[in-house]
Amino acid sequence: MKIFCVGRNYGEHAKELNNAIPEAPVIFMKPPTAILKGNDFYMPDFSKDMHFECELVFRICKNGKHIAPQFASKYVDGITVGIDFTARDVQAEQKKKGLPWEIAKAFDQSAVVGTMQPLEDMSLLSRASFELKKNGVAVQTGNAGEMLFPVPEVISYLSNYFTLQQGDLLFTGTPAGVGPIAIGDVLEGSLNGNVLFTTHIK
Ligand code: ZN
């Protein structure tokens, strides 16, 4: 099982981090060990600037390669919200040196995956809306319709390089509003108004 992630998939977020709007999806991966088990995130000691990035997450339901965008919806059967925890200081250092991001984004417990919902209505691929609250205050809101690269295009693009396998997850990028977390914070992610995860920062 693998976790695909898209970077810079919302224009406003790319701008807030002073990144150019990409011409093709920016892809990175997390290993299965990145998935947070339970509801407590323990601050690792290698970062002084841990950020939340709330994202729509999709579950891949069958194996595929070279998938055309118009058939991509057949390869997803679940939707939820999650967090792509990012050690922003480590990432900035890696970016400066032109090095890969894994130690900033793929570390243990860096992927929060909310309760998976069956994806029966494929129009959600283009209109699901989500929100992240930190300590009860909304800090990020997003809608699938705002993605620079819509989900079917991302799936098609990925499948040119990687065999998609049943059970893989796809994090689709974060909208503007990312920010730091501190011990004691509570993060609550919701999809179309339903809370699908609550994560306590310890
Ligand atoms: Zn992200």
Short mmCIF file of C-alpha atoms and ligand atoms in Angstrom, two decimals:
data_model
loop_
_atom_site.label_atom_id
_atom_site.label_comp_id
_atom_site.label_asym_id
_atom_site.label_seq_id
_atom_site.Cartn_x
_atom_site.Cartn_y
_atom_site.Cartn_z
CA MET A 1 0.00 0.00 0.00
CA LYS A 2 1.31 3.44 -0.81
CA ILE A 3 0.24 7.01 -0.22
CA PHE A 4 0.41 9.46 -3.11
CA CYS A 5 0.41 13.16 -2.33
CA VAL A 6 -0.02 16.17 -4.57
CA GLY A 7 1.82 19.38 -3.74
CA ARG A 8 0.74 22.88 -4.83
CA ASN A 9 -2.68 21.84 -6.09
CA TYR A 10 -4.45 25.04 -4.99
CA GLY A 11 -3.31 28.35 -6.43
CA GLU A 12 -3.73 30.36 -3.21
CA HIS A 13 -1.61 27.89 -1.23
CA ALA A 14 1.17 27.88 -3.84
CA LYS A 15 1.20 31.68 -3.53
CA GLU A 16 1.33 31.70 0.27
CA LEU A 17 4.52 29.60 0.16
CA ASN A 18 5.93 31.65 -2.75
CA ASN A 19 5.85 28.68 -5.11
CA ALA A 20 5.19 28.96 -8.83
CA ILE A 21 1.96 27.49 -10.21
CA PRO A 22 3.13 24.08 -11.50
CA GLU A 23 2.67 22.94 -15.11
CA ALA A 24 2.17 19.32 -14.05
CA PRO A 25 1.07 17.85 -10.71
CA VAL A 26 3.84 17.89 -8.07
CA ILE A 27 3.95 14.36 -6.67
CA PHE A 28 5.52 12.88 -3.57
CA MET A 29 4.79 9.79 -1.51
CA LYS A 30 4.54 8.67 2.06
CA PRO A 31 5.12 5.09 3.21
CA PRO A 32 2.39 3.09 5.01
CA THR A 33 4.22 3.74 8.32
CA ALA A 34 3.29 7.43 7.97
CA ILE A 35 -0.35 6.75 8.85
CA LEU A 36 -1.26 8.08 12.28
CA LYS A 37 -2.81 5.35 14.41
CA GLY A 38 -5.32 6.66 16.91
CA ASN A 39 -6.10 10.30 17.63
CA ASP A 40 -2.89 11.57 19.23
CA PHE A 41 -0.05 13.16 17.28
CA TYR A 42 3.19 13.34 19.25
CA MET A 43 5.42 16.24 18.24
CA PRO A 44 8.68 14.86 16.88
CA ASP A 45 11.85 16.49 18.15
CA PHE A 46 13.41 17.13 14.72
CA SER A 47 11.18 20.10 13.88
CA LYS A 48 10.47 23.46 15.48
CA ASP A 49 7.82 24.40 12.91
CA MET A 50 5.35 21.56 12.37
CA HIS A 51 2.47 22.58 10.07
CA PHE A 52 -0.97 21.13 9.37
CA GLU A 53 -2.11 20.75 5.76
CA CYS A 54 -5.73 19.61 5.53
CA GLU A 55 -6.53 17.74 2.32
CA LEU A 56 -9.17 15.66 0.61
CA VAL A 57 -8.08 12.02 0.57
CA PHE A 58 -9.31 9.36 -1.85
CA ARG A 59 -9.04 5.58 -1.68
CA ILE A 60 -7.98 3.63 -4.76
CA CYS A 61 -10.17 0.54 -5.24
CA LYS A 62 -8.51 -1.39 -8.05
CA ASN A 63 -5.19 -1.87 -9.74
CA GLY A 64 -4.48 0.14 -12.85
CA LYS A 65 -1.90 1.64 -15.12
CA HIS A 66 -2.17 4.20 -17.95
CA ILE A 67 -5.66 5.24 -16.90
CA ALA A 68 -7.36 7.86 -19.08
CA PRO A 69 -8.96 10.74 -17.11
CA GLN A 70 -12.46 9.80 -18.29
CA PHE A 71 -12.12 6.35 -16.66
CA ALA A 72 -10.38 7.53 -13.47
CA SER A 73 -13.57 7.61 -11.39
CA LYS A 74 -13.75 3.80 -11.68
CA TYR A 75 -10.56 3.59 -9.63
CA VAL A 76 -11.77 5.43 -6.51
CA ASP A 77 -14.38 4.23 -4.04
CA GLY A 78 -13.72 6.21 -0.87
CA ILE A 79 -13.34 9.82 0.21
CA THR A 80 -12.29 11.46 3.46
CA VAL A 81 -10.24 14.33 4.81
CA GLY A 82 -6.79 14.05 6.27
CA ILE A 83 -3.71 15.94 7.29
CA ASP A 84 -0.36 15.98 5.56
CA PHE A 85 1.79 16.99 8.54
CA THR A 86 4.82 18.88 7.28
CA ALA A 87 7.99 19.85 9.14
CA ARG A 88 8.11 23.23 7.39
CA ASP A 89 11.57 24.15 8.70
CA VAL A 90 13.02 20.83 7.54
CA GLN A 91 11.25 21.17 4.18
CA ALA A 92 12.62 24.70 3.70
CA GLU A 93 16.13 23.42 4.38
CA GLN A 94 15.68 20.52 1.91
CA LYS A 95 14.23 22.82 -0.76
CA LYS A 96 17.14 25.23 -0.37
CA LYS A 97 19.59 22.38 -0.95
CA GLY A 98 17.53 20.91 -3.79
CA LEU A 99 17.07 17.70 -1.81
CA PRO A 100 14.00 15.40 -1.59
CA TRP A 101 11.24 16.15 0.95
CA GLU A 102 10.76 12.75 2.60
CA ILE A 103 12.24 13.65 5.99
CA ALA A 104 9.94 16.70 6.10
CA LYS A 105 6.74 14.95 4.97
CA ALA A 106 6.93 11.16 5.04
CA PHE A 107 7.97 10.55 8.65
CA ASP A 108 6.04 8.36 11.09
CA GLN A 109 2.50 9.59 11.93
CA SER A 110 2.68 12.36 9.29
CA ALA A 111 -0.56 11.23 7.59
CA VAL A 112 -3.89 11.64 9.35
CA VAL A 113 -6.61 9.75 7.49
CA GLY A 114 -10.17 10.49 8.59
CA THR A 115 -12.99 7.95 8.61
CA MET A 116 -13.38 6.78 5.03
CA GLN A 117 -16.76 7.46 3.40
CA PRO A 118 -18.04 5.42 0.46
CA LEU A 119 -17.72 7.50 -2.69
CA GLU A 120 -21.04 6.77 -4.32
CA ASP A 121 -21.59 10.17 -5.84
CA MET A 122 -18.75 10.79 -8.30
CA SER A 123 -19.66 14.47 -8.57
CA LEU A 124 -17.88 14.79 -5.20
CA LEU A 125 -14.64 14.42 -7.15
CA SER A 126 -15.22 17.94 -8.37
CA ARG A 127 -17.30 19.55 -5.62
CA ALA A 128 -16.51 18.01 -2.19
CA SER A 129 -15.97 20.76 0.36
CA PHE A 130 -13.93 20.41 3.51
CA GLU A 131 -12.81 22.35 6.52
CA LEU A 132 -10.18 22.19 9.23
CA LYS A 133 -10.76 23.67 12.65
CA LYS A 134 -7.92 24.31 15.07
CA ASN A 135 -9.08 24.65 18.65
CA GLY A 136 -12.62 25.26 17.39
CA VAL A 137 -11.71 27.99 14.90
CA ALA A 138 -11.87 27.37 11.13
CA VAL A 139 -8.36 27.73 9.69
CA GLN A 140 -8.68 26.07 6.28
CA THR A 141 -11.57 25.59 3.91
CA GLY A 142 -11.36 24.05 0.49
CA ASN A 143 -13.38 22.63 -2.34
CA ALA A 144 -12.37 20.00 -4.89
CA GLY A 145 -13.53 22.43 -7.57
CA GLU A 146 -10.60 24.73 -6.75
CA MET A 147 -7.89 22.15 -7.51
CA LEU A 148 -5.42 23.14 -10.22
CA PHE A 149 -5.29 19.47 -11.24
CA PRO A 150 -8.67 17.76 -10.70
CA VAL A 151 -8.69 14.25 -9.20
CA PRO A 152 -9.25 12.37 -12.51
CA GLU A 153 -6.27 14.18 -14.05
CA VAL A 154 -4.08 13.40 -11.06
CA ILE A 155 -5.03 9.71 -11.18
CA SER A 156 -4.32 9.58 -14.89
CA TYR A 157 -0.98 11.34 -14.46
CA LEU A 158 0.11 9.12 -11.56
CA SER A 159 -0.79 5.97 -13.44
CA ASN A 160 1.69 6.78 -16.18
CA TYR A 161 4.49 6.34 -13.66
CA PHE A 162 3.16 4.09 -10.90
CA THR A 163 0.84 1.10 -10.88
CA LEU A 164 -2.14 2.10 -8.79
CA GLN A 165 -3.07 -0.65 -6.39
CA GLN A 166 -6.20 -1.39 -4.45
CA GLY A 167 -5.91 0.27 -1.04
CA ASP A 168 -3.55 3.04 -2.09
CA LEU A 169 -4.46 6.51 -0.83
CA LEU A 170 -4.32 9.82 -2.64
CA PHE A 171 -3.83 13.11 -0.76
CA THR A 172 -4.86 15.84 -3.16
CA GLY A 173 -3.13 18.95 -1.86
CA THR A 174 -3.96 21.66 0.61
CA PRO A 175 -5.74 24.99 0.17
CA ALA A 176 -4.42 28.24 1.67
CA GLY A 177 -4.31 28.70 5.41
CA VAL A 178 -1.64 26.20 6.48
CA GLY A 179 -0.05 27.00 9.80
CA PRO A 180 1.90 25.74 12.79
CA ILE A 181 0.68 23.46 15.56
CA ALA A 182 1.62 23.40 19.23
CA ILE A 183 1.24 20.87 22.00
CA GLY A 184 -2.32 21.03 23.32
CA ASP A 185 -3.91 21.95 19.98
CA VAL A 186 -6.91 20.02 18.71
CA LEU A 187 -7.44 19.63 14.95
CA GLU A 188 -10.84 18.68 13.61
CA GLY A 189 -11.40 17.88 9.94
CA SER A 190 -14.78 17.73 8.27
CA LEU A 191 -16.12 16.80 4.86
CA ASN A 192 -19.35 18.42 3.70
CA GLY A 193 -20.08 19.26 7.33
CA ASN A 194 -19.36 15.82 8.86
CA VAL A 195 -16.43 15.60 11.27
CA LEU A 196 -14.18 12.72 10.13
CA PHE A 197 -11.16 13.13 12.38
CA THR A 198 -10.15 14.80 15.63
CA THR A 199 -6.43 14.85 16.33
CA HIS A 200 -4.88 15.93 19.61
CA ILE A 201 -1.36 17.35 19.49
CA LYS A 202 0.71 15.96 22.35
ZN ZN B 1 0.16 18.53 1.38
#
